[in-house]
Every structure is written in structure tokens, then in C-alpha cells.
Coordinates of C-alpha atoms in Angstrom, one line a residue:
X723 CA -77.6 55.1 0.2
X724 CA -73.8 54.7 0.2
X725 CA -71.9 55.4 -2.8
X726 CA -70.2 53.0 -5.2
X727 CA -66.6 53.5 -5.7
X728 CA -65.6 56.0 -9.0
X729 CA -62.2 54.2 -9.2
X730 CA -60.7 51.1 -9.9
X731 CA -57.4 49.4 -9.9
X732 CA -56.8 46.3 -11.9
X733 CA -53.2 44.2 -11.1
X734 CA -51.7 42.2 -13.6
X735 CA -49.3 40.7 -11.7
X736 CA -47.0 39.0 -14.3
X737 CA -43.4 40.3 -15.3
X738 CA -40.4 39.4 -17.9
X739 CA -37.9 40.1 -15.6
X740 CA -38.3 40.6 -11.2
X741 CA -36.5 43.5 -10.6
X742 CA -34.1 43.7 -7.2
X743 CA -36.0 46.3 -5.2
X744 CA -39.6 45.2 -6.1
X745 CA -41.6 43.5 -3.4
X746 CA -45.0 44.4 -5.4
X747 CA -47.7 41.2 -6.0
X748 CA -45.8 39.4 -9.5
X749 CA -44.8 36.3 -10.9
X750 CA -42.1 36.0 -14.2
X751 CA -44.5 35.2 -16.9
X752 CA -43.0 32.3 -18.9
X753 CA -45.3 29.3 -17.9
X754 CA -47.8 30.8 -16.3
X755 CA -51.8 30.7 -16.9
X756 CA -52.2 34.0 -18.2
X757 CA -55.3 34.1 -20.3
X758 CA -57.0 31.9 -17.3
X759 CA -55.6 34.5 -15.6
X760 CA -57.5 37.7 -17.7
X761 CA -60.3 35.6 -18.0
X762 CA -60.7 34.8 -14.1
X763 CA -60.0 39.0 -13.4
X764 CA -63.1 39.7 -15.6
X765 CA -65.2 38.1 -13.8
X766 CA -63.9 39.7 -10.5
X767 CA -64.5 43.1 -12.6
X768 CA -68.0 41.9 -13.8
X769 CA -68.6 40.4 -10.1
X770 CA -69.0 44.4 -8.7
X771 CA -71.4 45.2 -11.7
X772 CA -69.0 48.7 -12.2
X773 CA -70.8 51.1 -14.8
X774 CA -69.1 54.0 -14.4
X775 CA -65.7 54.8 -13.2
X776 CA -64.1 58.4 -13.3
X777 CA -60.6 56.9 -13.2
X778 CA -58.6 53.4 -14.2
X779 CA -55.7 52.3 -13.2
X780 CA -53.9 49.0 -14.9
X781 CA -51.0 48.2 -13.2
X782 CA -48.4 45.8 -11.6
X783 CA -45.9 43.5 -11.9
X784 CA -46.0 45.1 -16.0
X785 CA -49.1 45.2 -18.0
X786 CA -47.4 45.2 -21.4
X787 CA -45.5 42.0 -20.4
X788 CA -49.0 40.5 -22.1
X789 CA -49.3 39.7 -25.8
X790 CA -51.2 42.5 -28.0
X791 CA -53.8 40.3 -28.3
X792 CA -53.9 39.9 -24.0
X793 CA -54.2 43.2 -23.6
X794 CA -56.7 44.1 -26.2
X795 CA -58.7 40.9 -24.7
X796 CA -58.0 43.1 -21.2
X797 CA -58.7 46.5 -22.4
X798 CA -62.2 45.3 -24.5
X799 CA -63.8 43.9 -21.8
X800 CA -63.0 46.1 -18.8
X801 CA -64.2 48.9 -20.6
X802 CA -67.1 47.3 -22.6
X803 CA -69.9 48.0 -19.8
X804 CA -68.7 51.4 -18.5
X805 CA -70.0 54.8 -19.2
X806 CA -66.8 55.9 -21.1
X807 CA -68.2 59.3 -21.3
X808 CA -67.6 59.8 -17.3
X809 CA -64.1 57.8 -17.5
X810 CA -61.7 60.8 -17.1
X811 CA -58.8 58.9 -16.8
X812 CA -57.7 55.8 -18.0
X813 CA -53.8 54.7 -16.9
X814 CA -51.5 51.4 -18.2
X815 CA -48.3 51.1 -16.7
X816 CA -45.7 50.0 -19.2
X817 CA -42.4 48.8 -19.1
X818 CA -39.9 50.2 -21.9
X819 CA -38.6 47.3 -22.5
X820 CA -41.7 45.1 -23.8
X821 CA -43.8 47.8 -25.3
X822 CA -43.6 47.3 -29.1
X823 CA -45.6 49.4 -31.9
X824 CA -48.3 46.6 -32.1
X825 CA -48.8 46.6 -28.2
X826 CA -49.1 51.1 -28.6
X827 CA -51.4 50.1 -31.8
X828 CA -53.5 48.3 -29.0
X829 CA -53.4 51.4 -26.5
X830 CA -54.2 53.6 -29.2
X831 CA -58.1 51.8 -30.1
X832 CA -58.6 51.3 -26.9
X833 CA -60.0 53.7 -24.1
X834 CA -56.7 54.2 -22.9
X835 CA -55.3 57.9 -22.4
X836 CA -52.6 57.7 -19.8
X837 CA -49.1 55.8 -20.0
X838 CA -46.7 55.4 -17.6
X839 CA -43.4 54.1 -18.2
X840 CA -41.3 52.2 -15.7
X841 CA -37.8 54.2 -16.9
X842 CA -36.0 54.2 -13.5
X843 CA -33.1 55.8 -14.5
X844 CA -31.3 56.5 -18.1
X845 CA -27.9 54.9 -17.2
X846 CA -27.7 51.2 -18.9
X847 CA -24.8 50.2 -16.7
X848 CA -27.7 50.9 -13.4
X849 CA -30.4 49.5 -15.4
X850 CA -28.6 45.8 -15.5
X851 CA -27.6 46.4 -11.6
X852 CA -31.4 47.0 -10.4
X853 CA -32.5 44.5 -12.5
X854 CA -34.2 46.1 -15.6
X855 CA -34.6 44.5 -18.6
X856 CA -34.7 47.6 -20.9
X857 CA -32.0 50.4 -22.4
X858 CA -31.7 53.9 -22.2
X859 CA -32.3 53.7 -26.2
X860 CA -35.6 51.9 -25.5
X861 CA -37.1 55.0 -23.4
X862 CA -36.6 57.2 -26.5
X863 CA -38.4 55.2 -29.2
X864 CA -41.1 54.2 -26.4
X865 CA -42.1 58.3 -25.9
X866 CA -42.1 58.9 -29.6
X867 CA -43.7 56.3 -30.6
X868 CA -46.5 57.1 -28.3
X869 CA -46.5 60.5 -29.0
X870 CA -46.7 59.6 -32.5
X871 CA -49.5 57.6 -31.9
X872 CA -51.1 60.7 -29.9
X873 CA -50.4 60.1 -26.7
X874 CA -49.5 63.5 -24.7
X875 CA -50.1 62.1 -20.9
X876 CA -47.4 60.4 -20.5
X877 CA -45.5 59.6 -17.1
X878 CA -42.3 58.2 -16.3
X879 CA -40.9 56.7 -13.0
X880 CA -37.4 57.2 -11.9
X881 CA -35.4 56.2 -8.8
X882 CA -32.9 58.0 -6.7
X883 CA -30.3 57.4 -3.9
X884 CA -29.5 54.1 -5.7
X885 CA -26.6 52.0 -4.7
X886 CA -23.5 54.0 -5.4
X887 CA -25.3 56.5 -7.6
X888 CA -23.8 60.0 -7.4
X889 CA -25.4 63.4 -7.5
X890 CA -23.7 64.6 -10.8
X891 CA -25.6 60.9 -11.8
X892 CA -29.3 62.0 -10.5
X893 CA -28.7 65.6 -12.2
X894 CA -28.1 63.7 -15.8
X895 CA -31.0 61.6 -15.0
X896 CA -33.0 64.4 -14.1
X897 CA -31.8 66.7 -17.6
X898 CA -32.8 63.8 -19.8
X899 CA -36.5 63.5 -18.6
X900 CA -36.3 66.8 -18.8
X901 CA -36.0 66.1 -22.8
X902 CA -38.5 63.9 -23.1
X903 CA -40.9 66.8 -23.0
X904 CA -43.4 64.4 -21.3
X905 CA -46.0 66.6 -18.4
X906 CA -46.0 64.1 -15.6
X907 CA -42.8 62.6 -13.6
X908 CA -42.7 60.5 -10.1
X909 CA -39.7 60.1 -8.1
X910 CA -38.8 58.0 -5.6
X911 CA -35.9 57.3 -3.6
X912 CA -35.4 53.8 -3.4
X913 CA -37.0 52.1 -0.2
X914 CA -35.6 48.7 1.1
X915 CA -38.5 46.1 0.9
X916 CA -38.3 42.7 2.5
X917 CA -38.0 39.7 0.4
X918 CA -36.2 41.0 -2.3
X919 CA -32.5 41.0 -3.9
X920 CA -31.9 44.5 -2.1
X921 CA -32.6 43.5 0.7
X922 CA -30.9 40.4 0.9
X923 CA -27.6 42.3 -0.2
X924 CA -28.1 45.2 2.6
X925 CA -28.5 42.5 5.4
X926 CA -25.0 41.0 4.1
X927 CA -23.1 44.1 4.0
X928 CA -23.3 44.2 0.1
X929 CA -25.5 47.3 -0.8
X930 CA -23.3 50.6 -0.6
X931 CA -26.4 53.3 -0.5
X932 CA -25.8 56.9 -0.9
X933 CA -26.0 58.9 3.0
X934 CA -29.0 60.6 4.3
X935 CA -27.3 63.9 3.9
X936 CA -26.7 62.8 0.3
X937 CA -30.1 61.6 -0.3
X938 CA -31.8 64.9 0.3
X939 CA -29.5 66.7 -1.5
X940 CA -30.7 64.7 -4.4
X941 CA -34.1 65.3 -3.4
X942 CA -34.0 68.9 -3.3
X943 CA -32.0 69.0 -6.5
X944 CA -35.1 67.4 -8.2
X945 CA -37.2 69.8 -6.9
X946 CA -35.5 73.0 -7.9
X947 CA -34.9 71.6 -11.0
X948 CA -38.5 70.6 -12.1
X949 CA -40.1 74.0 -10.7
X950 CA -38.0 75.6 -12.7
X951 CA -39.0 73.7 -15.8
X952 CA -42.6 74.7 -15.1
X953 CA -43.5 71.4 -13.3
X954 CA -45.7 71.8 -9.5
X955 CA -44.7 69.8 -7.0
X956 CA -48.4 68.6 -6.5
X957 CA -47.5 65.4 -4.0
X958 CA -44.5 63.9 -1.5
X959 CA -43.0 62.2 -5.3
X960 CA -45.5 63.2 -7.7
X961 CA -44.1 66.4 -10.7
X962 CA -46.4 67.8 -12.8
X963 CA -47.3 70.5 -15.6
X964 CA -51.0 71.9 -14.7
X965 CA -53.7 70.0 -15.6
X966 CA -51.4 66.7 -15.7
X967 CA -52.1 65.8 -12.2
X968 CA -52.3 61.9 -11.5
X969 CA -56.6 62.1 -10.7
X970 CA -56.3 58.4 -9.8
X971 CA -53.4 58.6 -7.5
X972 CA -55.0 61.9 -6.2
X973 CA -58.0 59.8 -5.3
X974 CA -55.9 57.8 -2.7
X975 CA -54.5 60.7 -0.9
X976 CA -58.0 61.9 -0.7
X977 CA -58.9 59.2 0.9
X978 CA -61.5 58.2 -1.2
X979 CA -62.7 54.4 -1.9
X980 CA -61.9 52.6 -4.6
X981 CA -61.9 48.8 -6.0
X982 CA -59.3 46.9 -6.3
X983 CA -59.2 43.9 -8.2
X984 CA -56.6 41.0 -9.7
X985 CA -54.2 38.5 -7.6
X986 CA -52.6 40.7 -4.7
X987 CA -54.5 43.8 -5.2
X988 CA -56.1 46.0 -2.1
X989 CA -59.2 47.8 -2.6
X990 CA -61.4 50.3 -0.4
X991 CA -65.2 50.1 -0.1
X992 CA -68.2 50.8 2.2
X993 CA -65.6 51.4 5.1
X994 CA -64.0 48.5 4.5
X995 CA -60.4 47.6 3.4
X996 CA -59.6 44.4 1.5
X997 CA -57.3 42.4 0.1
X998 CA -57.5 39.8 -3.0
X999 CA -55.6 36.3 -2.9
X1000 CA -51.8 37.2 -4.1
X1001 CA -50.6 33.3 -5.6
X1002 CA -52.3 33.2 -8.6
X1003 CA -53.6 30.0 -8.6
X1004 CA -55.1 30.9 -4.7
X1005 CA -56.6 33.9 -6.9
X1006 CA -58.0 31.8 -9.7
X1007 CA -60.0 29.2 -6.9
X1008 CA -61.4 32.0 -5.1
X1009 CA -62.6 33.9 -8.0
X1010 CA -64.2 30.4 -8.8
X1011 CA -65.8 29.9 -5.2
X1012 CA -67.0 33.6 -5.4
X1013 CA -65.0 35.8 -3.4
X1014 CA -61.4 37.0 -4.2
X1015 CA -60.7 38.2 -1.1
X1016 CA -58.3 36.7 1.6
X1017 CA -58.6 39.4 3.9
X1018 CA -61.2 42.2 5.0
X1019 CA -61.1 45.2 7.9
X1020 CA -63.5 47.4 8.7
X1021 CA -61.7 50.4 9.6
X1022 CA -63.1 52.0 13.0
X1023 CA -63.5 56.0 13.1
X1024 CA -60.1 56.7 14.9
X1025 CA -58.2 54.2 11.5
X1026 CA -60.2 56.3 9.1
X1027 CA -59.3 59.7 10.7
X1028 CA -55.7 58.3 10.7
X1029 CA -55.7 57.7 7.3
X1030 CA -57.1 61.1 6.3
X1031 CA -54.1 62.5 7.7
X1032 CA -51.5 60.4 6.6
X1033 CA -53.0 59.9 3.0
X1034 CA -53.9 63.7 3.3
X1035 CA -50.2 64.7 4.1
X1036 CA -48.6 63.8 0.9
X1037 CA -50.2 65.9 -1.3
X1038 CA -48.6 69.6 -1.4
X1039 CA -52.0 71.0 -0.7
X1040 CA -52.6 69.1 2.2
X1041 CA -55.5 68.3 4.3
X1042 CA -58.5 70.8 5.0
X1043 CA -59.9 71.1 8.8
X1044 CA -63.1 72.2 7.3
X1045 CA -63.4 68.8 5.5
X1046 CA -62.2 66.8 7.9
X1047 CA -64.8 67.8 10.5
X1048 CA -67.4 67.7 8.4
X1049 CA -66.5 64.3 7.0
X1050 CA -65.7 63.0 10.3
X1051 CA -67.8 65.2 12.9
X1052 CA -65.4 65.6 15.0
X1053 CA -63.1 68.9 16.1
X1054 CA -59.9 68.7 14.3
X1055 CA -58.3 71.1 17.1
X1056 CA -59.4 69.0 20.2
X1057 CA -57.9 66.1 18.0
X1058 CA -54.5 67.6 16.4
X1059 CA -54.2 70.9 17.3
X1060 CA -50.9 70.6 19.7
X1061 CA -49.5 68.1 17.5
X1062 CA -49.8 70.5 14.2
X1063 CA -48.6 73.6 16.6
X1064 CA -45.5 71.3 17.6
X1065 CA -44.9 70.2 13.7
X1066 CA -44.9 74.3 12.7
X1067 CA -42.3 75.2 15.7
X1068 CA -39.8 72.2 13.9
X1069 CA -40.2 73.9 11.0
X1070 CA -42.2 70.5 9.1
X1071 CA -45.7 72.4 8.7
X1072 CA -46.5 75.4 6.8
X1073 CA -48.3 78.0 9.9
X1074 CA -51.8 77.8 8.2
X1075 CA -55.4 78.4 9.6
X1076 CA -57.1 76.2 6.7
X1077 CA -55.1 73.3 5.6
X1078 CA -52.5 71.3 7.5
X1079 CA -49.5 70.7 4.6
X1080 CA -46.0 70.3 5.0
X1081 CA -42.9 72.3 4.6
X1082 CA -40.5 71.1 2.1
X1083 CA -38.6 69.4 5.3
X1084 CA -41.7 67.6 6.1
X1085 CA -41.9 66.4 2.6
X1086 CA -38.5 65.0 2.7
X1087 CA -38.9 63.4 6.7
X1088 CA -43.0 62.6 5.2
X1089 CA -43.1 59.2 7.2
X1090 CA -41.8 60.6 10.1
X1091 CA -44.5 63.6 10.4
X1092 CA -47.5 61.3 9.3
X1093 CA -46.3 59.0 12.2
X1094 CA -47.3 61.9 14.5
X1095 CA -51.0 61.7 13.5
X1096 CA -51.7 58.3 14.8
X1097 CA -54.1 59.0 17.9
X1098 CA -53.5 57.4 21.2

């Protein structure tokens, strides 16, 4: 009997402000049918008859760009059929800027026990050029106000190798996190996404980025600096203190399935990969007619290996032979074994008999090794 999914992603996709590098499924709120919207996404939830999820993950666009009263009306009814006794994790992504005291109230009687904060970087000036609606000030009384209300997994995301940002810029970024005293931090350098402001600048000349040289100077610096403060180095952009570990977001590099539900949002299960209907009101008449989905693929045995690998990769542990082979019944030497011998030689695999992980070099140039695993 195949196994239901233990996971499950839910995508609000509205926003108070669209931020320049963001090419994520959203919409700017004002006008919009939200509480259609929530009501329409409950149904999709109800639609897979889910009872029991080890982990939750609410995010977007920005979840707390809903009214307290939308995101109680959320939080009550995605959680009011589940086992909550086998829900490990439950995350909300939040935006600093929009989350108020009677928004945390809402987290805080709610099933809720993992927040992470859209901070990006500290530096107000930045903030206004990416697009951010919030303040430096903002990120402070967020993570005590949730600590006060007994929050202690708490995230943040930040961004590097912005345009024009300096190193001595990414190491004050990287010392104020540091004093949040918060156990969970991703970083990512920013990426270029089509269809957005960004993007549209770069084409015309107009976005001075930092140099590659530059950029993993910065992403070295982060790494020394967050070891030292006791935080492992558990995934490609992923910091944590033990224990703190993402399990949702470790789900996806393990390849495991998972549903996905909301406008826009990608899912994984029985073999096949999906995605929902991204324009909201496309979302709302499918959800109506039955099925959410605009798209489906059944992945074939060579996609899924694939994907072990490169999904696999990220993580600092890395991927097991063992598991692969018995997972996929197939000899992971006759399959990779020149490729990982050639990746050790360069100096972007660690020389192991067990896993296949990278070196820090290979975490840096991560796209570029992964790229090597896609069979012919």
C-alpha cells in the first residue's frame, strides 16, 4: 500500500509589498478575495483527507500579510482534523514588517511552533532598495515579542552579495543575527529570477552586483562566523544550533513526498509531481471543478534517481549509497562512481566510502556539481 505524504505545504500567496528579487507565486493584497481565497484552500486541504502530518509548512508571498482573524480562520481549520500529537513541526513565515502583537497572540493559541522571519538584511537604507517594507527596528521588537510570547524556534532569512553591498556590510549583518540569539539562520546569496525588478535592471545595465570572487568571500565569512558561534552548517544555506534543524525543509532534500497545496504551490505524491493553478482566480475555479492542479508528471526511475542526488547534495551530510540502492535497486557505482571519483580529484567531494557530500567548494559551486548527476 503506498504511503500518504507526512508533510504539507500550504501557499498564501498574497503580500503588502512585491519585493524586487522575488519571482515566488504572489499577488499585493489590497483588493483581492482573500477569505474566498482561505476558504477555497480548505477545501483543497480537506480534498486529500490529511490526518496526520509530521511537519507544516505555511508559507509564501507573506502569511502574516492576513488579518488576525484570517490567520486564526487558517490556522483553526488546517489543524482541526490532524493528529497534533504526531505534528512535530509546525512553520509560518512572517514578514517583520506586518506581524503585530495580536497577529503573535494568534500564533501563540494556535498549533504553531516555528517562525520564520523574512529579515533580509539589517541595513534600512538596503531594505527600501530591495524592496522591503519593514525596518531594522521592526526585527528587534518582532524576536522579542515572540520570545516573550514563548517562541524559541525562531528563524530568520538574510541575503548576501546584494547590489553594491560590501563585505564589512555582510559581517555587520552577520554580528547582529548573531544578537538575536535565535537557533536557526538561512542564507542566500541573491539569485537573478526572471520577471522581476532585478532582473529587469541587470538586463539594462543598472544592477552593480558584487564579483564572484567577492561573493564567496562573503560566503565563507558566514560560515566561519556561524561555526564559531556554535551553529552546524547542516545544508548548502541552512545554519543551525543542534536539534534546530529545519525537519520540513530536511524533508525535501530527502527526497521525500509531500503535498502541496494553495494558488502556485508544487507538491510530491505517489511518484508524481504537481503543480496547483498560480492566478488566483484560475485557483479558485479549479478548486470548484475539483482539481487544483494545472500540471502533473510522473517522474520515471532515471528523474527520481536524479533528484536523489541533487536534492541529496545540499545537505552537509549528503546522500547514502546504501539507501540509494535500496531505495532505487540499482548499483550506485555502475551509475556514479566515475563521476564522484572525478568530483573528489577537483577537490568538490569529501573522499568517502558511505555518503557522497560535498567539500566546502562544492557547497559554494552546489549547482554546478549537482549538474554532474544528471544521467545520460
Amino acid at each position: 500500500m503506498q504511503m500518504k505524504p507526512t508533510s504539507a505545504y500550504v501557499h498564501i500567496p498574497f503580500c503588502t509589498q512585491i519585493c524586487y528579487y522575488c519571482d515566488f507565486s504572489k499577488v499585493f493584497i489590497k483588493n483581492q478575495p482573500v477569505d474566498r481565497y482561505l476558504e477555497y484552500l480548505i477545501r483543497e486541504f480537506e480534498s486529500y483527507e490529511i490526518g496526520k502530518l509530521r511537519t507544516l509548512y505555511i508559507g509564501g508571498g507573506t502569511p502574516t500579510a492576513l488579518s488576525a482573524p484570517q490567520l486564526d480562520f487558517l490556522l483553526r481549520h488546517l489543524t482541526e482534523n490532524l493528529d497534533l500529537s504526531a505534528l512535530e513541526e509546525l512553520t509560518i513565515e512572517a514578514n517583520p514588517g506586518d506581524l503585530d502583537e495580536e497577529k503573535i497572540a494568534v500564533l501563540k493559541n494556535s498549533a504553531v511552533n516555528r517562525v520564520s522571519l523574512g529579515v533580509q538584511t539589517f541595513d534600512n537604507r538596503m531594505l527600501k532598495q530591495i524592496g522591503r517594507s519593514h525596518q531594522e527596528q521592526d526585527i528587534y521588537e518582532n524576536i522579542t515579542n515572540l520570545k516573550k510570547a514563548g517562541f524559541d524556534n525562531i528563524s530568520i532569512d538574510l541575503i548576501y552579495a546584494l547590489p553594491k553591498q560590501t563585505m564589512e556590510q555582510v559581517q555587520e549583518n552577520v554580528a547582529k543575527a548573531l544578537s538575536l540569539d535565535i537557533p536557526h539562520m538561512s542564507l542566500y546569496s541573491l539569485i537573478l529570477e526572471n520577471h522581476t525588478v532585478f532582473m529587469n535592471r541587470m538586463r539594462r545595465g543598472k544592477l552593480p552586483l558584487p564579483k564572484e570572487d567577492l561573493e564567496a568571500e562573503m560566503f565563507e565569512y558566514i560560515i566561519t562566523e556561524l561555526k564559531k558561534a556554535g551553529f552546524d552548517h547542516y545544508e548548502i544555506s541552512n545554519f543551525s544550533k543542534p536539534g534546530f534543524e529545519s525537519r520540513h525543509n530536511l524533508m525535501y532534500w530527502d527526497n521525500a513526498e509531500y503535498y502541496g497545496l494553495g494558488a502556485g504551490a508544487s507538491g510530491y505524491v505517489q511518484g508524481v509531481r504537481y503543480k496547483n493553478h498560480g492566478p488566483i482566480r484560475h485557483y479558485l475555479e479549479a478548486v470548484e471543478a475539483g482539481n487544483a492542479r494545472i500540471t502533473e508528471e510522473h517522474l520515471t526511475l532515471k528523474e527520481k534517481m536524479e533528484e536523489e542526488m541533487f536534492l541529496g547534495l545540499r545537505k552537509k551530510s549528503g546522500v547514502s549509497k546504501k539507501r540509494f540502492e535500496e531505495k532505487f535497486g540499482q548499483s550506485f557505482e555502475g551509475l556514479y562512481g566515475e563521476i564522484v571519483a572525478d568530483l573528489i580529484t577537483q577537490g568538490l567531494l569529501v573522499p568517502d566510502k558511505e555518503m557522497v557530500r560535498m567539500t566546502q567548494k562544492g557547497l559554494f559551486l552546489g549547482d554546478t556539481v549537482a549538474e554532474k548527476f544528471i544521467l545520460e
